[in-house]
Tab-separated table of C-alpha atoms in Angstrom:
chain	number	residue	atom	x	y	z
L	1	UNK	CA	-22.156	-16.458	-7.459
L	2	UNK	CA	-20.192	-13.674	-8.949
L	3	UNK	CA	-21.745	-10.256	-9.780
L	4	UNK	CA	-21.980	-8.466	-13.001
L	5	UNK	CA	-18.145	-6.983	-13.973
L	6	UNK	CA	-20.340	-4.199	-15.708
L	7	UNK	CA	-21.685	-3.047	-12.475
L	8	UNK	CA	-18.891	-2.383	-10.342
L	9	UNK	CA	-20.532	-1.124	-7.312
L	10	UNK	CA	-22.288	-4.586	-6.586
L	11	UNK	CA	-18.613	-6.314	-6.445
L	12	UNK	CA	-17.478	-7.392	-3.202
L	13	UNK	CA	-14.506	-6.728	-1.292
L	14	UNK	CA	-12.921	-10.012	-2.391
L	15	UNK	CA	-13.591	-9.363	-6.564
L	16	UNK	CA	-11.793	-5.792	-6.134
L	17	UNK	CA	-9.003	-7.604	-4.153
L	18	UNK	CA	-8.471	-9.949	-7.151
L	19	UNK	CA	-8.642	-7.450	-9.450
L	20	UNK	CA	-6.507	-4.513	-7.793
L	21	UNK	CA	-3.130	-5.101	-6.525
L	22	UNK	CA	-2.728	-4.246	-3.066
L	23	UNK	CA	-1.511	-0.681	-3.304
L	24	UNK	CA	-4.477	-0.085	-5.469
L	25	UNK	CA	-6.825	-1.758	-3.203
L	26	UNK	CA	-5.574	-0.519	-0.169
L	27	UNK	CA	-6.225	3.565	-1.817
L	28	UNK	CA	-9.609	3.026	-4.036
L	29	UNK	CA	-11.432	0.543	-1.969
L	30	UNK	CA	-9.786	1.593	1.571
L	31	UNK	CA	-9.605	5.427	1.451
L	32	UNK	CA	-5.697	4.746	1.560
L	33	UNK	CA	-3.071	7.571	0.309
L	34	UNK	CA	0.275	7.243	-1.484
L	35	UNK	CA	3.110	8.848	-0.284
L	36	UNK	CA	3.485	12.603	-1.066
L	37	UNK	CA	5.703	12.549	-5.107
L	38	UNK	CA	5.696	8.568	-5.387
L	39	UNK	CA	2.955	8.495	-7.802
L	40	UNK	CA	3.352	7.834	-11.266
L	41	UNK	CA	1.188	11.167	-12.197
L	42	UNK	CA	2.915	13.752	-9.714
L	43	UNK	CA	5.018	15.254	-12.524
L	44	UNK	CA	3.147	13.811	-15.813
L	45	UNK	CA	2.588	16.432	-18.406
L	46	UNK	CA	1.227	13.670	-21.417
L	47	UNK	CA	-1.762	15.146	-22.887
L	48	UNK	CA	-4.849	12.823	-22.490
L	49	UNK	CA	-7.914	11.453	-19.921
L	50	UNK	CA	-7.124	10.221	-16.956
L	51	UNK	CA	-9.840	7.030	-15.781
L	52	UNK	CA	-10.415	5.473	-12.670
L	53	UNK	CA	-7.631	3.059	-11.837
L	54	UNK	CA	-10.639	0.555	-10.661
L	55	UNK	CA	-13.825	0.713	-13.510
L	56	UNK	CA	-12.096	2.360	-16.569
L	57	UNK	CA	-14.511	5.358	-15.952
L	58	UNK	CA	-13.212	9.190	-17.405
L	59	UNK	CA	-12.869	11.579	-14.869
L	60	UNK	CA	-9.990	13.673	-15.679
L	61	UNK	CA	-8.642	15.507	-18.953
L	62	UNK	CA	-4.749	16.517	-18.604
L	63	UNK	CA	-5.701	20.074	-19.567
L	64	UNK	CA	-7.164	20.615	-15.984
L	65	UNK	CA	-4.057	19.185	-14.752
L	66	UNK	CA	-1.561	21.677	-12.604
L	67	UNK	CA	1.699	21.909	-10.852
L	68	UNK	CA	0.342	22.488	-7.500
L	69	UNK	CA	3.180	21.195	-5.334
L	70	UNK	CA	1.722	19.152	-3.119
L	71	UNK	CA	2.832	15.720	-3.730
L	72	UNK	CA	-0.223	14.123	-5.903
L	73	UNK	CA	-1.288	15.085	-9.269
L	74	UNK	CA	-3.822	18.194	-9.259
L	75	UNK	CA	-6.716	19.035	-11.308
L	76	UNK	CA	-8.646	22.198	-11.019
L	77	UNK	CA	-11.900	19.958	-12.542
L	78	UNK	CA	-13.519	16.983	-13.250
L	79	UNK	CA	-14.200	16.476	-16.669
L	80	UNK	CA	-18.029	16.473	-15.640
L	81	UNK	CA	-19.336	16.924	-12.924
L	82	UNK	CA	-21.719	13.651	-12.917
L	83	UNK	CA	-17.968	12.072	-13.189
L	84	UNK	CA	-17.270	12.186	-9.342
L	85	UNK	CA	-19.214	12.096	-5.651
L	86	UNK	CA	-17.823	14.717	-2.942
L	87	UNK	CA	-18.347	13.872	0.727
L	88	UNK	CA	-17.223	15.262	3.627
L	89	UNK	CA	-14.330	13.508	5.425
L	90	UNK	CA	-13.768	13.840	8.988
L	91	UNK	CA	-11.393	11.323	9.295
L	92	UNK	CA	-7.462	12.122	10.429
L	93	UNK	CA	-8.510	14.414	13.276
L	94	UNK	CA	-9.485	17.201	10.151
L	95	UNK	CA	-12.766	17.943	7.612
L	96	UNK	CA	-12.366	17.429	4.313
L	97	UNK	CA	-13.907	16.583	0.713
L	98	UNK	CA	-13.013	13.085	-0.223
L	99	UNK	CA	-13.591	12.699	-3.891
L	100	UNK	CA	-14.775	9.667	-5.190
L	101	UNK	CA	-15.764	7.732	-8.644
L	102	UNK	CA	-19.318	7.897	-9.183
L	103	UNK	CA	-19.310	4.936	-11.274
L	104	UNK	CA	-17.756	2.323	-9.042
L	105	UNK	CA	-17.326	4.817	-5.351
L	106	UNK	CA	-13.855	4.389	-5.376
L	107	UNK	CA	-11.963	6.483	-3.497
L	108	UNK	CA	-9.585	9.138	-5.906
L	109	UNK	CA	-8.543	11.703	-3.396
L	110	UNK	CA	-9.368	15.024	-1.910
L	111	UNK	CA	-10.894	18.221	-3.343
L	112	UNK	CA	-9.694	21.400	-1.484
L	113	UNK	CA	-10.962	25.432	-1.996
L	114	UNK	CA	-9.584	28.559	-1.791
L	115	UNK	CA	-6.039	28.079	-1.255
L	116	UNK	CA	-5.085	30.698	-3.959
L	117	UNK	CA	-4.132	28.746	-6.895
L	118	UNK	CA	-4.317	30.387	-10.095
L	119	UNK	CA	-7.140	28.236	-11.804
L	120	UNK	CA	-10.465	28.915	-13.004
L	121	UNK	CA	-12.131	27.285	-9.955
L	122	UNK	CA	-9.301	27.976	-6.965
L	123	UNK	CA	-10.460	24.144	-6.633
L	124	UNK	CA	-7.994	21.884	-6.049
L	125	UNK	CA	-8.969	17.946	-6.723
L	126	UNK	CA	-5.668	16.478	-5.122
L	127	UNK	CA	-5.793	12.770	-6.723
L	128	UNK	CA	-3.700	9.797	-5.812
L	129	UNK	CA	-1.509	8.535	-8.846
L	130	UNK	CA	-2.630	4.703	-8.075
L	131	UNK	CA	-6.081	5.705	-8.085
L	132	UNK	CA	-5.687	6.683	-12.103
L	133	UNK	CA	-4.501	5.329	-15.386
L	134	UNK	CA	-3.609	8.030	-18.264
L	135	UNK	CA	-4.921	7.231	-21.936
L	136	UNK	CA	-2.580	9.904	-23.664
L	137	UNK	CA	-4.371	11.892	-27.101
L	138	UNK	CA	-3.783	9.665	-30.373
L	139	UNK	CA	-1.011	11.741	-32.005
């Protein structure tokens, strides 16, 4: 029996796998990360909301985007709060905050603090490109 495609957090491993390519499935639904400035995203600077590679859901707006250097697109905020999950990570011998979808528990990236950036959070939400698709502003 296959499960609802509105709720994506009762699909199993096999429905993501047919609906992600493997890149895709390997980051979101395997806590995988792209190589540091392969993404699509690193470098973007098209005005718009970037969703959830995975369930379509809104998590980013392009004006909380910033050149942070650091390989992966960077966003100094969600575009609400309610939009993502933070956990702690203590995988690859190191804490961190793994960020992930609330609506589906994919897996976007890392959120990092106080590393200096001039933002108005000194948050850095350090997102894999394959984890997002950008819907630029209508012109």
């Amino acid at each position: 029996m296959t499960s609802d495609p509105t709720d994506f957090t009762a699909l199993s491993d096999e429905e993501w796998a047919a609906r992600l390519t493997p890149a895709e499935f390997r980051v979101l639904r395997r806590a995988g990360t792209e190589p540091a400035f392969t993404g699509e995203y690193t470098d973007t600077k098209t005005s718009g909301v970037y969703r959830c590679r995975a369930c379509h859901a809104e998590l980013f707006r392009s004006d909380a985007k910033f050149e942070s250097h650091c390989g992966w697109p960077s966003f100094f905020t969600p575009l609400a709060g309610d939009r993502i999950i933070e956990r702690r990570d203590a995988s690859a011998g190191m804490v961190r905050t793994e960020v992930l979808c609330a609506n589906c528990g994919s897996h976007l990236g890392h959120v990092f603090a106080g590393e200096g950036y001039d933002t108005p959070t000194d948050l850095r939400y350090c997102i894999n490109s394959v984890s997002l698709t950008l819907e630029p502003d209508a012109e």
